[in-house]
Tab-separated table of N, CA and C in Angstrom:
chain	number	residue	atom	x	y	z
A	1	GLN	N	-115.756	57.031	-20.993
A	1	GLN	CA	-115.496	55.613	-20.837
A	1	GLN	C	-115.505	54.904	-22.184
A	2	VAL	N	-114.949	53.717	-22.170
A	2	VAL	CA	-114.860	52.887	-23.362
A	2	VAL	C	-115.695	51.635	-23.138
A	3	GLU	N	-116.489	51.271	-24.138
A	3	GLU	CA	-117.222	50.009	-24.059
A	3	GLU	C	-116.389	48.932	-24.746
A	4	LEU	N	-116.304	47.775	-24.100
A	4	LEU	CA	-115.415	46.718	-24.549
A	4	LEU	C	-116.164	45.407	-24.744
A	5	VAL	N	-115.853	44.704	-25.826
A	5	VAL	CA	-116.462	43.406	-26.099
A	5	VAL	C	-115.363	42.428	-26.508
A	6	GLU	N	-115.198	41.381	-25.696
A	6	GLU	CA	-114.187	40.362	-25.995
A	6	GLU	C	-114.770	39.269	-26.886
A	7	SER	N	-113.890	38.624	-27.630
A	7	SER	CA	-114.279	37.469	-28.430
A	7	SER	C	-113.044	36.598	-28.646
A	8	GLY	N	-113.270	35.389	-29.164
A	8	GLY	CA	-112.157	34.519	-29.498
A	8	GLY	C	-111.899	33.387	-28.532
A	9	GLY	N	-112.642	33.345	-27.438
A	9	GLY	CA	-112.448	32.262	-26.493
A	9	GLY	C	-112.986	30.948	-27.038
A	10	GLY	N	-112.721	29.874	-26.305
A	10	GLY	CA	-113.208	28.569	-26.729
A	10	GLY	C	-112.491	27.447	-26.021
A	11	LEU	N	-112.708	26.246	-26.544
A	11	LEU	CA	-112.080	25.039	-25.995
A	11	LEU	C	-110.890	24.664	-26.870
A	12	VAL	N	-109.757	24.430	-26.250
A	12	VAL	CA	-108.546	24.078	-26.991
A	12	VAL	C	-107.775	23.037	-26.198
A	13	GLN	N	-107.061	22.197	-26.909
A	13	GLN	CA	-106.246	21.171	-26.246
A	13	GLN	C	-104.958	21.790	-25.705
A	14	PRO	N	-104.379	21.177	-24.690
A	14	PRO	CA	-103.083	21.663	-24.186
A	14	PRO	C	-102.055	21.737	-25.308
A	15	GLY	N	-101.314	22.816	-25.313
A	15	GLY	CA	-100.348	23.056	-26.375
A	15	GLY	C	-100.904	23.827	-27.547
A	16	GLY	N	-102.203	24.009	-27.565
A	16	GLY	CA	-102.842	24.715	-28.665
A	16	GLY	C	-102.786	26.225	-28.511
A	17	SER	N	-103.470	26.896	-29.451
A	17	SER	CA	-103.439	28.353	-29.503
A	17	SER	C	-104.834	28.928	-29.670
A	18	LEU	N	-105.004	30.132	-29.188
A	18	LEU	CA	-106.211	30.926	-29.408
A	18	LEU	C	-105.776	32.373	-29.542
A	19	ARG	N	-106.607	33.170	-30.207
A	19	ARG	CA	-106.376	34.614	-30.234
A	19	ARG	C	-107.622	35.325	-29.748
A	20	LEU	N	-107.474	36.025	-28.642
A	20	LEU	CA	-108.567	36.824	-28.113
A	20	LEU	C	-108.527	38.212	-28.740
A	21	SER	N	-109.705	38.764	-28.953
A	21	SER	CA	-109.834	40.133	-29.438
A	21	SER	C	-110.722	40.912	-28.487
A	22	CYS	N	-110.486	42.197	-28.436
A	22	CYS	CA	-111.298	43.080	-27.608
A	22	CYS	C	-111.607	44.321	-28.438
A	23	ALA	N	-112.860	44.435	-28.862
A	23	ALA	CA	-113.286	45.575	-29.671
A	23	ALA	C	-113.811	46.676	-28.762
A	24	ALA	N	-113.336	47.886	-29.009
A	24	ALA	CA	-113.698	49.022	-28.166
A	24	ALA	C	-114.512	50.042	-28.947
A	25	SER	N	-115.446	50.648	-28.271
A	25	SER	CA	-116.178	51.771	-28.841
A	25	SER	C	-115.965	52.967	-27.936
A	26	GLY	N	-115.986	54.147	-28.512
A	26	GLY	CA	-115.711	55.339	-27.719
A	26	GLY	C	-114.497	56.068	-28.244
A	27	ARG	N	-114.479	57.379	-28.038
A	27	ARG	CA	-113.436	58.204	-28.632
A	27	ARG	C	-112.123	58.170	-27.884
A	28	THR	N	-112.113	57.557	-26.697
A	28	THR	CA	-110.906	57.615	-25.885
A	28	THR	C	-110.040	56.370	-25.989
A	29	PHE	N	-110.401	55.419	-26.880
A	29	PHE	CA	-109.607	54.192	-26.969
A	29	PHE	C	-108.150	54.490	-27.265
A	30	SER	N	-107.899	55.405	-28.205
A	30	SER	CA	-106.516	55.671	-28.604
A	30	SER	C	-105.704	56.328	-27.499
A	31	ARG	N	-106.375	56.803	-26.463
A	31	ARG	CA	-105.685	57.368	-25.304
A	31	ARG	C	-105.918	56.523	-24.065
A	32	SER	N	-106.128	55.217	-24.266
A	32	SER	CA	-106.382	54.307	-23.159
A	32	SER	C	-105.309	53.230	-23.091
A	33	ALA	N	-104.719	53.071	-21.926
A	33	ALA	CA	-103.916	51.887	-21.676
A	33	ALA	C	-104.873	50.706	-21.594
A	34	MET	N	-104.431	49.569	-22.104
A	34	MET	CA	-105.288	48.392	-22.144
A	34	MET	C	-104.671	47.264	-21.335
A	35	GLY	N	-105.535	46.440	-20.779
A	35	GLY	CA	-105.055	45.309	-20.008
A	35	GLY	C	-105.906	44.076	-20.247
A	36	TRP	N	-105.301	42.927	-20.054
A	36	TRP	CA	-106.013	41.655	-20.033
A	36	TRP	C	-105.866	41.044	-18.642
A	37	PHE	N	-106.969	40.542	-18.139
A	37	PHE	CA	-107.009	39.867	-16.848
A	37	PHE	C	-107.754	38.557	-17.035
A	38	ARG	N	-107.642	37.683	-16.053
A	38	ARG	CA	-108.387	36.435	-16.109
A	38	ARG	C	-108.808	36.010	-14.723
A	39	GLN	N	-109.874	35.230	-14.685
A	39	GLN	CA	-110.370	34.715	-13.413
A	39	GLN	C	-110.802	33.276	-13.594
A	40	ALA	N	-110.124	32.396	-12.872
A	40	ALA	CA	-110.462	30.975	-12.888
A	40	ALA	C	-111.488	30.694	-11.801
A	41	PRO	N	-112.250	29.608	-11.936
A	41	PRO	CA	-113.266	29.285	-10.924
A	41	PRO	C	-112.646	29.167	-9.535
A	42	GLY	N	-113.248	29.843	-8.585
A	42	GLY	CA	-112.774	29.762	-7.208
A	42	GLY	C	-111.521	30.556	-6.908
A	43	LYS	N	-111.051	31.322	-7.897
A	43	LYS	CA	-109.828	32.106	-7.695
A	43	LYS	C	-110.100	33.581	-7.919
A	44	GLU	N	-109.200	34.406	-7.421
A	44	GLU	CA	-109.312	35.837	-7.639
A	44	GLU	C	-108.874	36.194	-9.063
A	45	ARG	N	-109.378	37.333	-9.516
A	45	ARG	CA	-108.948	37.843	-10.811
A	45	ARG	C	-107.449	38.128	-10.779
A	46	GLU	N	-106.761	37.788	-11.861
A	46	GLU	CA	-105.329	38.035	-11.904
A	46	GLU	C	-104.939	38.750	-13.192
A	47	PHE	N	-103.891	39.526	-13.079
A	47	PHE	CA	-103.344	40.273	-14.199
A	47	PHE	C	-102.691	39.329	-15.200
A	48	VAL	N	-102.866	39.624	-16.489
A	48	VAL	CA	-102.241	38.837	-17.546
A	48	VAL	C	-101.239	39.677	-18.348
A	49	ALA	N	-101.714	40.808	-18.888
A	49	ALA	CA	-100.854	41.627	-19.741
A	49	ALA	C	-101.407	43.041	-19.818
A	50	THR	N	-100.526	44.006	-20.074
A	50	THR	CA	-100.950	45.379	-20.247
A	50	THR	C	-100.084	46.062	-21.286
A	51	MET	N	-100.692	47.058	-21.984
A	51	MET	CA	-99.982	47.809	-23.015
A	51	MET	C	-100.375	49.268	-22.917
A	52	SER	N	-99.409	50.153	-23.032
A	52	SER	CA	-99.694	51.578	-23.029
A	52	SER	C	-100.407	51.996	-24.308
A	53	TRP	N	-101.004	53.201	-24.307
A	53	TRP	CA	-101.721	53.589	-25.525
A	53	TRP	C	-100.774	53.919	-26.660
A	54	SER	N	-99.535	54.243	-26.343
A	54	SER	CA	-98.544	54.453	-27.392
A	54	SER	C	-98.066	53.129	-27.984
A	55	GLY	N	-98.318	52.036	-27.252
A	55	GLY	CA	-97.830	50.734	-27.693
A	55	GLY	C	-96.392	50.455	-27.322
A	56	GLY	N	-95.736	51.459	-26.746
A	56	GLY	CA	-94.314	51.310	-26.492
A	56	GLY	C	-93.948	50.682	-25.168
A	57	ASN	N	-94.927	50.479	-24.312
A	57	ASN	CA	-94.660	49.905	-22.993
A	57	ASN	C	-95.596	48.730	-22.767
A	58	ILE	N	-95.026	47.578	-22.490
A	58	ILE	CA	-95.782	46.340	-22.333
A	58	ILE	C	-95.244	45.586	-21.127
A	59	HIS	N	-96.161	44.921	-20.439
A	59	HIS	CA	-95.745	44.095	-19.297
A	59	HIS	C	-96.631	42.858	-19.221
A	60	TYR	N	-96.015	41.729	-18.905
A	60	TYR	CA	-96.744	40.461	-18.802
A	60	TYR	C	-96.590	39.871	-17.411
A	61	ALA	N	-97.582	39.086	-17.022
A	61	ALA	CA	-97.438	38.248	-15.839
A	61	ALA	C	-96.393	37.173	-16.149
A	62	ASP	N	-95.640	36.784	-15.160
A	62	ASP	CA	-94.603	35.771	-15.365
A	62	ASP	C	-95.182	34.473	-15.915
A	63	SER	N	-96.395	34.161	-15.519
A	63	SER	CA	-97.014	32.891	-15.900
A	63	SER	C	-97.321	32.790	-17.398
A	64	VAL	N	-97.385	33.943	-18.095
A	64	VAL	CA	-97.721	33.919	-19.518
A	64	VAL	C	-96.597	34.442	-20.401
A	65	LYS	N	-95.539	34.952	-19.797
A	65	LYS	CA	-94.443	35.540	-20.552
A	65	LYS	C	-93.852	34.519	-21.513
A	66	GLY	N	-93.686	34.940	-22.754
A	66	GLY	CA	-93.143	34.053	-23.774
A	66	GLY	C	-94.193	33.237	-24.499
A	67	ARG	N	-95.413	33.217	-23.973
A	67	ARG	CA	-96.490	32.450	-24.606
A	67	ARG	C	-97.612	33.341	-25.128
A	68	PHE	N	-97.898	34.417	-24.429
A	68	PHE	CA	-98.956	35.349	-24.808
A	68	PHE	C	-98.314	36.639	-25.326
A	69	THR	N	-99.029	37.302	-26.242
A	69	THR	CA	-98.543	38.571	-26.797
A	69	THR	C	-99.693	39.561	-26.864
A	70	ILE	N	-99.546	40.707	-26.246
A	70	ILE	CA	-100.581	41.738	-26.333
A	70	ILE	C	-100.213	42.700	-27.460
A	71	SER	N	-101.233	43.093	-28.231
A	71	SER	CA	-101.013	44.081	-29.284
A	71	SER	C	-102.285	44.890	-29.463
A	72	ARG	N	-102.180	45.999	-30.184
A	72	ARG	CA	-103.352	46.838	-30.399
A	72	ARG	C	-103.299	47.454	-31.778
A	73	ASP	N	-104.480	47.713	-32.309
A	73	ASP	CA	-104.630	48.416	-33.579
A	73	ASP	C	-105.557	49.592	-33.302
A	74	ASN	N	-104.985	50.759	-33.134
A	74	ASN	CA	-105.799	51.926	-32.783
A	74	ASN	C	-106.731	52.334	-33.916
A	75	ALA	N	-106.368	52.010	-35.150
A	75	ALA	CA	-107.240	52.332	-36.280
A	75	ALA	C	-108.516	51.494	-36.249
A	76	LYS	N	-108.401	50.298	-35.682
A	76	LYS	CA	-109.554	49.398	-35.597
A	76	LYS	C	-110.164	49.374	-34.198
A	77	ASN	N	-109.618	50.172	-33.290
A	77	ASN	CA	-110.115	50.196	-31.911
A	77	ASN	C	-110.157	48.788	-31.311
A	78	THR	N	-109.102	48.042	-31.513
A	78	THR	CA	-109.087	46.652	-31.068
A	78	THR	C	-107.746	46.316	-30.411
A	79	VAL	N	-107.830	45.524	-29.361
A	79	VAL	CA	-106.628	44.985	-28.723
A	79	VAL	C	-106.711	43.461	-28.815
A	80	TYR	N	-105.552	42.845	-28.983
A	80	TYR	CA	-105.490	41.408	-29.214
A	80	TYR	C	-104.645	40.715	-28.149
A	81	LEU	N	-104.919	39.421	-27.973
A	81	LEU	CA	-104.093	38.602	-27.096
A	81	LEU	C	-103.946	37.219	-27.712
A	82	PRO	N	-102.984	37.054	-28.640
A	82	PRO	CA	-102.686	35.715	-29.121
A	82	PRO	C	-102.055	34.900	-27.996
A	83	MET	N	-102.548	33.677	-27.836
A	83	MET	CA	-102.075	32.825	-26.748
A	83	MET	C	-101.588	31.512	-27.348
A	84	ASN	N	-100.337	31.188	-27.103
A	84	ASN	CA	-99.736	29.950	-27.619
A	84	ASN	C	-99.344	29.036	-26.466
A	85	SER	N	-99.079	27.772	-26.813
A	85	SER	CA	-98.637	26.785	-25.818
A	85	SER	C	-99.541	26.790	-24.592
A	86	LEU	N	-100.832	26.765	-24.845
A	86	LEU	CA	-101.795	26.865	-23.746
A	86	LEU	C	-101.712	25.667	-22.817
A	87	LYS	N	-101.936	25.938	-21.540
A	87	LYS	CA	-101.880	24.925	-20.488
A	87	LYS	C	-103.233	24.847	-19.792
A	88	PRO	N	-103.532	23.727	-19.168
A	88	PRO	CA	-104.806	23.637	-18.431
A	88	PRO	C	-104.963	24.747	-17.393
A	89	GLU	N	-103.875	25.186	-16.809
A	89	GLU	CA	-103.962	26.252	-15.802
A	89	GLU	C	-104.265	27.622	-16.403
A	90	ASP	N	-104.306	27.718	-17.736
A	90	ASP	CA	-104.731	28.961	-18.378
A	90	ASP	C	-106.250	29.054	-18.477
A	91	THR	N	-106.936	27.990	-18.115
A	91	THR	CA	-108.401	27.981	-18.165
A	91	THR	C	-108.966	29.054	-17.239
A	92	ALA	N	-109.783	29.932	-17.807
A	92	ALA	CA	-110.340	31.050	-17.043
A	92	ALA	C	-111.267	31.842	-17.954
A	93	VAL	N	-112.001	32.762	-17.345
A	93	VAL	CA	-112.684	33.805	-18.111
A	93	VAL	C	-111.698	34.947	-18.269
A	94	TYR	N	-111.510	35.367	-19.508
A	94	TYR	CA	-110.553	36.433	-19.812
A	94	TYR	C	-111.307	37.736	-20.057
A	95	TYR	N	-110.806	38.792	-19.422
A	95	TYR	CA	-111.427	40.109	-19.526
A	95	TYR	C	-110.417	41.115	-20.071
A	96	CYS	N	-110.891	42.015	-20.928
A	96	CYS	CA	-110.053	43.153	-21.266
A	96	CYS	C	-110.561	44.368	-20.505
A	97	ALA	N	-109.666	45.304	-20.292
A	97	ALA	CA	-109.978	46.494	-19.528
A	97	ALA	C	-109.251	47.691	-20.120
A	98	ALA	N	-109.830	48.878	-19.911
A	98	ALA	CA	-109.270	50.112	-20.449
A	98	ALA	C	-109.123	51.155	-19.352
A	99	LYS	N	-108.027	51.896	-19.441
A	99	LYS	CA	-107.768	52.984	-18.501
A	99	LYS	C	-107.375	54.214	-19.313
A	100	THR	N	-108.258	55.224	-19.352
A	100	THR	CA	-107.946	56.447	-20.069
A	100	THR	C	-106.912	57.237	-19.274
A	101	THR	N	-105.873	57.675	-19.970
A	101	THR	CA	-104.788	58.385	-19.303
A	101	THR	C	-104.113	59.350	-20.267
A	102	TYR	N	-103.557	60.423	-19.732
A	102	TYR	CA	-102.783	61.371	-20.544
A	102	TYR	C	-101.371	60.848	-20.806
A	103	LEU	N	-100.964	59.841	-20.039
A	103	LEU	CA	-99.586	59.367	-20.102
A	103	LEU	C	-99.441	58.297	-21.172
A	104	SER	N	-98.676	58.578	-22.210
A	104	SER	CA	-98.585	57.672	-23.356
A	104	SER	C	-97.891	56.361	-23.031
A	105	THR	N	-97.079	56.355	-21.975
A	105	THR	CA	-96.332	55.125	-21.661
A	105	THR	C	-96.856	54.413	-20.414
A	106	ALA	N	-97.950	54.908	-19.859
A	106	ALA	CA	-98.469	54.320	-18.619
A	106	ALA	C	-99.040	52.931	-18.856
A	107	ILE	N	-98.736	52.018	-17.948
A	107	ILE	CA	-99.334	50.683	-17.941
A	107	ILE	C	-99.823	50.395	-16.526
A	108	TYR	N	-100.763	49.490	-16.421
A	108	TYR	CA	-101.396	49.236	-15.133
A	108	TYR	C	-101.580	47.738	-14.940
A	109	THR	N	-101.086	47.232	-13.821
A	109	THR	CA	-101.241	45.813	-13.519
A	109	THR	C	-102.312	45.565	-12.460
A	110	ASN	N	-102.806	46.629	-11.853
A	110	ASN	CA	-103.834	46.526	-10.818
A	110	ASN	C	-105.193	46.775	-11.458
A	111	GLY	N	-106.057	45.788	-11.398
A	111	GLY	CA	-107.364	45.907	-12.022
A	111	GLY	C	-108.196	47.066	-11.480
A	112	ALA	N	-107.959	47.442	-10.246
A	112	ALA	CA	-108.738	48.518	-9.630
A	112	ALA	C	-108.490	49.867	-10.304
A	113	GLU	N	-107.422	49.965	-11.074
A	113	GLU	CA	-107.091	51.241	-11.713
A	113	GLU	C	-107.820	51.423	-13.049
A	114	TYR	N	-108.451	50.386	-13.559
A	114	TYR	CA	-109.090	50.469	-14.863
A	114	TYR	C	-110.495	51.053	-14.767
A	115	ASP	N	-110.878	51.783	-15.835
A	115	ASP	CA	-112.172	52.468	-15.869
A	115	ASP	C	-113.278	51.601	-16.456
A	116	SER	N	-112.918	50.782	-17.427
A	116	SER	CA	-113.928	50.039	-18.181
A	116	SER	C	-113.512	48.584	-18.318
A	117	TRP	N	-114.513	47.718	-18.342
A	117	TRP	CA	-114.293	46.271	-18.455
A	117	TRP	C	-115.251	45.675	-19.475
A	118	GLY	N	-114.779	44.633	-20.151
A	118	GLY	CA	-115.653	43.850	-20.998
A	118	GLY	C	-116.388	42.800	-20.199
A	119	GLN	N	-117.214	42.033	-20.907
A	119	GLN	CA	-118.045	41.031	-20.225
A	119	GLN	C	-117.311	39.710	-20.029
A	120	GLY	N	-116.186	39.537	-20.708
A	120	GLY	CA	-115.377	38.337	-20.557
A	120	GLY	C	-115.641	37.298	-21.631
A	121	THR	N	-114.640	36.477	-21.882
A	121	THR	CA	-114.763	35.358	-22.809
A	121	THR	C	-114.088	34.138	-22.190
A	122	GLN	N	-114.754	32.993	-22.275
A	122	GLN	CA	-114.267	31.780	-21.617
A	122	GLN	C	-113.190	31.108	-22.451
A	123	VAL	N	-112.089	30.774	-21.810
A	123	VAL	CA	-111.027	29.969	-22.416
A	123	VAL	C	-110.889	28.697	-21.599
A	124	THR	N	-111.041	27.548	-22.257
A	124	THR	CA	-110.917	26.261	-21.592
A	124	THR	C	-109.845	25.451	-22.286
A	125	VAL	N	-108.840	25.036	-21.527
A	125	VAL	CA	-107.737	24.235	-22.064
A	125	VAL	C	-107.850	22.843	-21.460
A	126	SER	N	-108.220	21.886	-22.296
A	126	SER	CA	-108.474	20.544	-21.798
A	126	SER	C	-108.358	19.548	-22.939
A	127	SER	N	-107.900	18.348	-22.586
A	127	SER	CA	-107.849	17.280	-23.577
A	127	SER	C	-109.118	16.439	-23.522
C-alpha cells in the first residue's frame, strides 16, 4: 500500500486558483494509478480526476474539465491538482487515492477500486 498526505487546500475567492499536492510514501507509487475525489458537506464523495501510472491516460469529471489539471512526478512521489477558475460549488474536502496495478494505462473513476486514501484537505471557495 501507499501512504498519502494531501496539502495545498485553503480559502479562495471565486475565480481564484489553488494547487493541491499529494505526497506518497511506499515503493509502489510509480506503479499506482492516482485519483482525486472530493466530498462536500451532506453529499456523497465524487470523482474529480484520475491518471495512469504511465501518465499517458487521464480522465476528468465533466464539472472540472478545462479548469483542473492532474499531473504526477514519479521522481518526487507526488501527484498534483492545480485548480483554476474555482467556483463555490468546488467547495469540498479533497482526497487523493492510489490504486496499485500492473496496467500502465489503467485509470479508475470508482473510489471503491482504490487501495489507499489520504486524510483530505479542505478547499473553500467563497467571497
